[in-house]
mmCIF file of C-alpha atoms in Angstrom:
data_model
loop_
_atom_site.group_PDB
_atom_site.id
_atom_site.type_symbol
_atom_site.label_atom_id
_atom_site.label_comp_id
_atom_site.label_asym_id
_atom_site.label_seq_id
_atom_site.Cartn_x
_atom_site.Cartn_y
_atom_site.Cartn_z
ATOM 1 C CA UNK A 182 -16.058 -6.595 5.805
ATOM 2 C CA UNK A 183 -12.654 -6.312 7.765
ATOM 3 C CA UNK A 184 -12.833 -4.892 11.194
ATOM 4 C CA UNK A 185 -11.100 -1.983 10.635
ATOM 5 C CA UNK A 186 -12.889 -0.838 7.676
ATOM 6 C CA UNK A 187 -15.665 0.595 9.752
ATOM 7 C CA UNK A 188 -12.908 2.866 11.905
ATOM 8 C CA UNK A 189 -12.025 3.992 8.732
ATOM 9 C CA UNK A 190 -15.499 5.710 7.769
ATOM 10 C CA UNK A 191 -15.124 6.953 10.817
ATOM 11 C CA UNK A 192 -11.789 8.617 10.444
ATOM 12 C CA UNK A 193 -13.316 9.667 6.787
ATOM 13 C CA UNK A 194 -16.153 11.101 8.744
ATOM 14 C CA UNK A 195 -13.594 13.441 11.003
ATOM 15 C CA UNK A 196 -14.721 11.375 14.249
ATOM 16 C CA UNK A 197 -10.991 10.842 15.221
ATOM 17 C CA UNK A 198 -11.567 10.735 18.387
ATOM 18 C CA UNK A 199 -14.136 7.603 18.123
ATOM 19 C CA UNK A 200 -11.759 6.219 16.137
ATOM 20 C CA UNK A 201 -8.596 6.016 17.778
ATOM 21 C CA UNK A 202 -11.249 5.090 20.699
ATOM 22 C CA UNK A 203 -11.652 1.724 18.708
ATOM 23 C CA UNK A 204 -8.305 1.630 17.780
ATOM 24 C CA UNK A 205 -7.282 1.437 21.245
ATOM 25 C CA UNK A 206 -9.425 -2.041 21.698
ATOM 26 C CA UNK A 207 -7.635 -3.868 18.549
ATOM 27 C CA UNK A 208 -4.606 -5.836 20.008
ATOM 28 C CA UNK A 209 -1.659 -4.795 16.593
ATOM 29 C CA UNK A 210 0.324 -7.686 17.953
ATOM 30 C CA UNK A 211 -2.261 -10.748 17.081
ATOM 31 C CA UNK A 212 -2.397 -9.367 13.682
ATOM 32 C CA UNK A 213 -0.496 -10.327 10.140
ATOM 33 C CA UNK A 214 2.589 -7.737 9.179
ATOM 34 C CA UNK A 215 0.044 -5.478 6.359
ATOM 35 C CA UNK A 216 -2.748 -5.781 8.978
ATOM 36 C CA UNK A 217 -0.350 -4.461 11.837
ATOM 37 C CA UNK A 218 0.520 -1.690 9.582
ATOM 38 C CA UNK A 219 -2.864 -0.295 8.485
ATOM 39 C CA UNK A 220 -3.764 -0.648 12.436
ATOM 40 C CA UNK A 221 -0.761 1.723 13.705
ATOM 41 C CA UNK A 222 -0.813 4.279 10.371
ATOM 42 C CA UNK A 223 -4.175 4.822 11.382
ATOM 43 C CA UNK A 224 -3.649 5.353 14.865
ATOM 44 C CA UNK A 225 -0.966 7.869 13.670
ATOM 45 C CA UNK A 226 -2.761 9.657 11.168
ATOM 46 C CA UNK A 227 -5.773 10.008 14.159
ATOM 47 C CA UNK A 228 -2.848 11.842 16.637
ATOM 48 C CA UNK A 229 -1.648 13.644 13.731
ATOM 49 C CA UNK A 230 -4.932 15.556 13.455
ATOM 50 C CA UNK A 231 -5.938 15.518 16.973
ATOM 51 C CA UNK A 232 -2.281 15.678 18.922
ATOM 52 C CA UNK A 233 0.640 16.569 16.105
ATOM 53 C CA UNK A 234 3.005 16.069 18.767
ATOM 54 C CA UNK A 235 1.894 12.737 20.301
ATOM 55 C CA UNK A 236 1.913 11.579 16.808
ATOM 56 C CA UNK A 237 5.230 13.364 16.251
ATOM 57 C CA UNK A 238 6.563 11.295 19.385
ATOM 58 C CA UNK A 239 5.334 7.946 18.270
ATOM 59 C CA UNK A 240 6.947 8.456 15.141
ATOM 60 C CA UNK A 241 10.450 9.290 16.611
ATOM 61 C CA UNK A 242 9.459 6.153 18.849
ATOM 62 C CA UNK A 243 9.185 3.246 15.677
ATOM 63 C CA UNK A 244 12.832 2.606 15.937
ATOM 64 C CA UNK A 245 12.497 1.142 20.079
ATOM 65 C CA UNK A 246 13.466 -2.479 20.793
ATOM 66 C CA UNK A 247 12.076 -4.602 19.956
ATOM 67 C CA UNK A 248 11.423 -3.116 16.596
ATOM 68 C CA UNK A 249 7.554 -3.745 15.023
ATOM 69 C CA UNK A 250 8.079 -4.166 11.414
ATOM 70 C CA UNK A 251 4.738 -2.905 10.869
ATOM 71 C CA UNK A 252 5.175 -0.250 12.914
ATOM 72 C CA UNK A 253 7.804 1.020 10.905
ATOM 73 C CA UNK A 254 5.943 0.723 7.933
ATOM 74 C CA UNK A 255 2.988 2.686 9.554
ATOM 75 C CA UNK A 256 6.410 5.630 9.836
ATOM 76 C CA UNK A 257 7.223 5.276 6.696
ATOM 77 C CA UNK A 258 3.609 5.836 5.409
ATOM 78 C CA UNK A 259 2.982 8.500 7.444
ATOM 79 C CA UNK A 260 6.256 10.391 6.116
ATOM 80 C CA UNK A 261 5.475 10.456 3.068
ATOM 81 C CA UNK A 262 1.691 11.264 3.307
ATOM 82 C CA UNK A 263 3.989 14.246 4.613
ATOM 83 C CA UNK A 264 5.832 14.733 2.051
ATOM 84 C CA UNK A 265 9.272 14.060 3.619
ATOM 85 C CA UNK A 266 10.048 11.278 1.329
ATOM 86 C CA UNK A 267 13.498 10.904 1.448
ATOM 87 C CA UNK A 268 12.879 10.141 5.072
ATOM 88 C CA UNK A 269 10.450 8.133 3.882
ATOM 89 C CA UNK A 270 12.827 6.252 1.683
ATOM 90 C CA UNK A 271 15.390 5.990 4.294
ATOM 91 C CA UNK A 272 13.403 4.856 7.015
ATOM 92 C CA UNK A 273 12.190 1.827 4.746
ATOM 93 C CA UNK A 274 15.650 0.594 3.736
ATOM 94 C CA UNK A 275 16.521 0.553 6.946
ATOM 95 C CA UNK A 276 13.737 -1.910 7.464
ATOM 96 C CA UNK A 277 14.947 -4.214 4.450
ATOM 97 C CA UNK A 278 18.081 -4.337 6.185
ATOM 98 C CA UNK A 279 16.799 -5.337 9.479
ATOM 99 C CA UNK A 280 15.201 -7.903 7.892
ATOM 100 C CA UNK A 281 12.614 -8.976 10.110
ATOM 101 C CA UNK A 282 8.833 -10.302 10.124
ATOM 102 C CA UNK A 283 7.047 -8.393 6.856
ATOM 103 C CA UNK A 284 10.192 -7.513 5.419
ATOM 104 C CA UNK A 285 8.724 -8.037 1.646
ATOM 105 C CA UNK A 286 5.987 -5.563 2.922
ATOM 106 C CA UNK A 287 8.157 -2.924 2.941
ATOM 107 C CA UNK A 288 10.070 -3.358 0.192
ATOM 108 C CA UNK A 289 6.665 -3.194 -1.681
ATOM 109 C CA UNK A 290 6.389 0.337 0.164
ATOM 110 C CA UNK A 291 9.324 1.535 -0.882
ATOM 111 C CA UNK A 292 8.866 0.252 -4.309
ATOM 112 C CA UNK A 293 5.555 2.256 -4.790
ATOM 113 C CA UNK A 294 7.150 5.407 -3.360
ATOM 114 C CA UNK A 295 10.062 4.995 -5.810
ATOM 115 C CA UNK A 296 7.595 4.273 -8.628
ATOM 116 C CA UNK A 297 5.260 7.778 -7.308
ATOM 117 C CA UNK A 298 8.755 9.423 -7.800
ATOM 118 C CA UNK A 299 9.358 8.733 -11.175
ATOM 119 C CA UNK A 300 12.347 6.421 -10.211
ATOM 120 C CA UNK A 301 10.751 3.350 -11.613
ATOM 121 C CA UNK A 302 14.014 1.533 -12.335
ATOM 122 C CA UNK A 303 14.578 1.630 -8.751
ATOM 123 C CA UNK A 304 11.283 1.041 -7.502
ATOM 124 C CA UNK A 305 11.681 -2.164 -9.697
ATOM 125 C CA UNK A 306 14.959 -3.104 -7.918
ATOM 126 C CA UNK A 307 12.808 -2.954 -4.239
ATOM 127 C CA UNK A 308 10.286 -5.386 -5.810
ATOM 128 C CA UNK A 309 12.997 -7.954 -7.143
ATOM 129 C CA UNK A 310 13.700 -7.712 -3.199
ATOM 130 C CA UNK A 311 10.377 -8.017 -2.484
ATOM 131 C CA UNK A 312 10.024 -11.404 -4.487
ATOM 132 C CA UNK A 313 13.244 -12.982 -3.205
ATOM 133 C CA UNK A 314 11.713 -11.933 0.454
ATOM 134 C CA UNK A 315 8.373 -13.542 -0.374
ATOM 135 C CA UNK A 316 6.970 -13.847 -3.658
ATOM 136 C CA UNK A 317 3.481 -14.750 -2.474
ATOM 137 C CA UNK A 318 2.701 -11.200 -1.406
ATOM 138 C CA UNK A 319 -0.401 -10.240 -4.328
ATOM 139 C CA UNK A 320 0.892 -6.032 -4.071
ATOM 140 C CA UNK A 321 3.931 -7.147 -5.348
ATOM 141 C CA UNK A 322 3.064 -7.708 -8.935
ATOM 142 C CA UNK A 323 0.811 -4.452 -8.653
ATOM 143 C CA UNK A 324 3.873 -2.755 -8.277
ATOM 144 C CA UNK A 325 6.289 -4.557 -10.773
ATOM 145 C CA UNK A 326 3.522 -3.646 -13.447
ATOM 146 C CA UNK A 327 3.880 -0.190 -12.842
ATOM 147 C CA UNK A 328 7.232 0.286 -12.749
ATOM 148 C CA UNK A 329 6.919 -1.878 -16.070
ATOM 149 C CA UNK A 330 4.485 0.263 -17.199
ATOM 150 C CA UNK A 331 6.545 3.057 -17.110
ATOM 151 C CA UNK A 332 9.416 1.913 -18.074
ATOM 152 C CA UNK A 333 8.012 1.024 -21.373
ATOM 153 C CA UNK A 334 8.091 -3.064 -21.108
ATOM 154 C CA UNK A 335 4.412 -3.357 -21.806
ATOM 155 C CA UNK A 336 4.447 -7.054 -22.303
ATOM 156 C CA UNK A 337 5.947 -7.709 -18.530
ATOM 157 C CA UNK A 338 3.272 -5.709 -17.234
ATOM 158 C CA UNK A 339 0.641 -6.651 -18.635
ATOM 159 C CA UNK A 340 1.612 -10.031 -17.348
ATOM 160 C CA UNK A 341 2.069 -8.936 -13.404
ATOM 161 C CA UNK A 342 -1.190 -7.133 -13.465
ATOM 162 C CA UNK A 343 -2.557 -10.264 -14.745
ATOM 163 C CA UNK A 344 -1.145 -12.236 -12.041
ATOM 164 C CA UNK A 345 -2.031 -9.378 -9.469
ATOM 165 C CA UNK A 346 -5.607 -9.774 -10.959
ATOM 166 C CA UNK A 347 -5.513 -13.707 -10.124
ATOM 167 C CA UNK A 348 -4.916 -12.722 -6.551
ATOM 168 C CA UNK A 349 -7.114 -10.069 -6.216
ATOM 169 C CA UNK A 350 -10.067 -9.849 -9.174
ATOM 170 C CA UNK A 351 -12.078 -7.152 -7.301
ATOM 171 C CA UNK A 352 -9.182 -4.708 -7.003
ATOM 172 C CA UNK A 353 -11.172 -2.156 -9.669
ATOM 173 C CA UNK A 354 -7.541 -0.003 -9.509
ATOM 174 C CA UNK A 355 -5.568 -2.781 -11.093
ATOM 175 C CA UNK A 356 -8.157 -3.499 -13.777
ATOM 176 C CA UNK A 357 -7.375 0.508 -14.715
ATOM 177 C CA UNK A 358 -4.170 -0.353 -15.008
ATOM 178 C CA UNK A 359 -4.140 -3.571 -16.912
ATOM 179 C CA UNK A 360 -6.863 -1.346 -19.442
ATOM 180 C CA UNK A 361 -3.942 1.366 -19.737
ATOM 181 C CA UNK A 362 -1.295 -1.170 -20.370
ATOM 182 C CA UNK A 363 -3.475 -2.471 -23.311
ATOM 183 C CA UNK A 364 -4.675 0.727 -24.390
ATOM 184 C CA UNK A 365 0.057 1.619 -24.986
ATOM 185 C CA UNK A 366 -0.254 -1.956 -26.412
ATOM 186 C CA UNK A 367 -2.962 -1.005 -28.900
ATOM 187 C CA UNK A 368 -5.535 -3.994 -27.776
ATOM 188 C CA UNK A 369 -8.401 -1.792 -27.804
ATOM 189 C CA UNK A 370 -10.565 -4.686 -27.520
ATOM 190 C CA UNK A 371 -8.574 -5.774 -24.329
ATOM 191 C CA UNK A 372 -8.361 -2.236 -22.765
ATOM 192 C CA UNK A 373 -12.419 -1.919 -23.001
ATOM 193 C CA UNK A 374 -12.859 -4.794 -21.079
ATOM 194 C CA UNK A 375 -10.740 -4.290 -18.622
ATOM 195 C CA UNK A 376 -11.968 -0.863 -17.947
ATOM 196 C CA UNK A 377 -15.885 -2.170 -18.464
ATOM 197 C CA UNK A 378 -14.279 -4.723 -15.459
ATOM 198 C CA UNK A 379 -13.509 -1.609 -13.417
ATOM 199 C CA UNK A 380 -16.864 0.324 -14.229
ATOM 200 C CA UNK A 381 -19.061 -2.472 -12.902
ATOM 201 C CA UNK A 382 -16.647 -2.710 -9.751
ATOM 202 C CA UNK A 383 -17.207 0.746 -9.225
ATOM 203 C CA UNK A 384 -21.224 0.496 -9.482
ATOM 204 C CA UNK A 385 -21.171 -2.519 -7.522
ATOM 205 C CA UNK A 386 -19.048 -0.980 -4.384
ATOM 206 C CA UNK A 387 -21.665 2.121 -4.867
ATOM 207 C CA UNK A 388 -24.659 -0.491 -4.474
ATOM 208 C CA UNK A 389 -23.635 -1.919 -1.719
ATOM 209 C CA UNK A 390 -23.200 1.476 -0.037
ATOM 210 C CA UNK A 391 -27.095 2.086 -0.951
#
């Protein structure tokens, strides 16, 4: 279990207060660019609830030298969990073109808010910068097989969820996916085992809860 999932029950539990508590004793700096993110979008979303405008200050704040890529992606999370995604949008691109540590991370955000748009040509554009940035990154091929997926190239997708699946075989979300991209494909024999893959995910994330 990762560190911060159990300050996330806790924010799911409406104990913000606890939680930004622990929050406050994670050093953001010692961690990866995704980890760094999670950290300070959750320390924003806790303000949000408990102080709108100390959250509202630390999100007019992100741009401060010297910039924190993944605080910026915690702002451009948090905007459109808002709803303001065109500042959303903006605030990401200006990210890409800053170019700095975890720059394929946010093009990977900004891909998935393209793709929640219904722009999925462009969200695919953000995730051929997200490969030439670092190809390694597993979300990435999440990502290209949606915006595959709905832009009708079946085949393609099916083949980045499978290498998303590689990366990440417990990720019961993906195996949906992959089972819906067989399902347009007609493999019905495919689709049920994918989504059998995601039912026993399920029951075995609820058993471990027990």
């Amino acid at each position: 279990m990762n560190e911060l999932d159990p300050i996330e029950d806790l924010i799911d539990e409406g104990r913000l207060e606890d939680a930004l508590e622990a929050l406050g004793d994670i050093p953001s700096e010692k961690r990866p660019p995704p980890q760094r993110g999670r950290l300070a979008a959750m320390i924003v979303h806790c303000l949000d609830a408990i102080d709108p405008e100390g959250a509202e200050t630390i999100l007019d704040e992100a741009f401060t030298e010297p910039i924190d890529a993944a605080y910026v992606l915690a702002l451009g999370a948090q905007l459109a969990v808002r709803g303001s995604t065109e500042r959303a949008e903006n605030v990401l691109r200006d990210l890409c073109d800053l170019n700095p540590e975890g720059v394929n991370v946010a093009w990977v955000q900004l891909a998935e808010l393209l793709i929640d748009e219904g722009r999925a040509e462009e969200g695919l554009g953000a995730i051929t910068e997200a490969e030439a940035a670092g190809p390694d990154y597993a979300p990435i091929f999440y990502e290209k097989g949606r915006a595959l997926r709905d832009l009708g190239r079946l085949e393609e997708a099916r083949t980045a969820f499978g290498t998303y699946l590689e990366a990440e075989p417990s990720d019961r979300s993906a195996w949906i996916q992959q089972g819906l991209v067989f399902s347009d494909l007609e493999e019905d024999e495919a689709a049920n085992a994918a989504f059998t893959t995601a039912a026993d995910l399920e029951g075995a994330e609820e058993d471990s809860e027990i």
